[in-house]
């Protein structure tokens, strides 16, 4: 960030889906186009679409903007991947991180044949491998603790756990400096 740039904070408190992620990425593209070199993403999300979350992760990592992510509440499911896009990562003391396996919703009356189930299982395993790979690359799990085990636990972890595993660099209260630009993404519910 150049000396004359005010810090920029983007608040995202929504499900990860097509609408919300397109708005988030459009905002970061606009920041890039305006010459912003660093931005903070204030994140709280119940998770959502694996495809959209992985897309956000890779786009944010690819932009020439230094991104700091802050868990300001709960970062769940695919939200963990979005959170890990940050070059620096922080969590407020009461923050939580929830991990679980990937699944699919079956519609009532759906006929489940072997070919369909194999395709779905292959897709689930591929998504879980992508997520585990990102978590492994960006965090610091001990050799005796597999990231995939988090999916089976389907557990919510606190900020202290996240700090010990390198998911966050520091647990601290959020402090937005006076004069900072704060942008809020708002979605119809």
PDB file of N, CA and C in Angstrom, residues 102-106 110 112 116-117 120-121 124:
ATOM      1  N   UNK A 102     -17.724 -32.990   2.056  1.00  0.00           N
ATOM      2  CA  UNK A 102     -18.559 -32.514   0.953  1.00  0.00           C
ATOM      3  C   UNK A 102     -19.686 -33.516   0.746  1.00  0.00           C
ATOM      4  N   UNK A 103     -20.847 -33.038   0.388  1.00  0.00           N
ATOM      5  CA  UNK A 103     -21.984 -33.911   0.125  1.00  0.00           C
ATOM      6  C   UNK A 103     -22.825 -33.360  -1.008  1.00  0.00           C
ATOM      7  N   UNK A 104     -23.951 -33.970  -1.236  1.00  0.00           N
ATOM      8  CA  UNK A 104     -24.911 -33.455  -2.204  1.00  0.00           C
ATOM      9  C   UNK A 104     -26.305 -33.659  -1.654  1.00  0.00           C
ATOM     10  N   UNK A 105     -27.218 -32.813  -2.088  1.00  0.00           N
ATOM     11  CA  UNK A 105     -28.609 -32.901  -1.660  1.00  0.00           C
ATOM     12  C   UNK A 105     -29.382 -33.728  -2.676  1.00  0.00           C
ATOM     13  N   UNK A 106     -30.031 -34.778  -2.207  1.00  0.00           N
ATOM     14  CA  UNK A 106     -30.860 -35.614  -3.074  1.00  0.00           C
ATOM     15  C   UNK A 106     -32.291 -35.099  -3.037  1.00  0.00           C
ATOM     16  N   UNK A 110     -35.849 -39.116  -6.143  1.00  0.00           N
ATOM     17  CA  UNK A 110     -34.738 -39.315  -7.059  1.00  0.00           C
ATOM     18  C   UNK A 110     -34.353 -40.790  -7.102  1.00  0.00           C
ATOM     19  N   UNK A 112     -31.662 -43.517  -7.575  1.00  0.00           N
ATOM     20  CA  UNK A 112     -30.224 -43.580  -7.397  1.00  0.00           C
ATOM     21  C   UNK A 112     -29.687 -44.868  -7.998  1.00  0.00           C
ATOM     22  N   UNK A 116     -24.934 -43.041 -11.529  1.00  0.00           N
ATOM     23  CA  UNK A 116     -25.146 -41.736 -10.901  1.00  0.00           C
ATOM     24  C   UNK A 116     -24.369 -41.626  -9.591  1.00  0.00           C
ATOM     25  N   UNK A 117     -24.449 -42.668  -8.748  1.00  0.00           N
ATOM     26  CA  UNK A 117     -23.775 -42.648  -7.458  1.00  0.00           C
ATOM     27  C   UNK A 117     -22.262 -42.601  -7.620  1.00  0.00           C
ATOM     28  N   UNK A 120     -21.312 -39.047  -8.607  1.00  0.00           N
ATOM     29  CA  UNK A 120     -21.410 -38.158  -7.447  1.00  0.00           C
ATOM     30  C   UNK A 120     -20.269 -38.393  -6.469  1.00  0.00           C
ATOM     31  N   UNK A 121     -19.958 -39.662  -6.200  1.00  0.00           N
ATOM     32  CA  UNK A 121     -18.870 -39.978  -5.285  1.00  0.00           C
ATOM     33  C   UNK A 121     -17.536 -39.478  -5.832  1.00  0.00           C
ATOM     34  N   UNK A 124     -17.480 -35.760  -5.248  1.00  0.00           N
ATOM     35  CA  UNK A 124     -17.291 -35.457  -3.826  1.00  0.00           C
ATOM     36  C   UNK A 124     -15.831 -35.658  -3.437  1.00  0.00           C
TER      37      UNK A 124
END
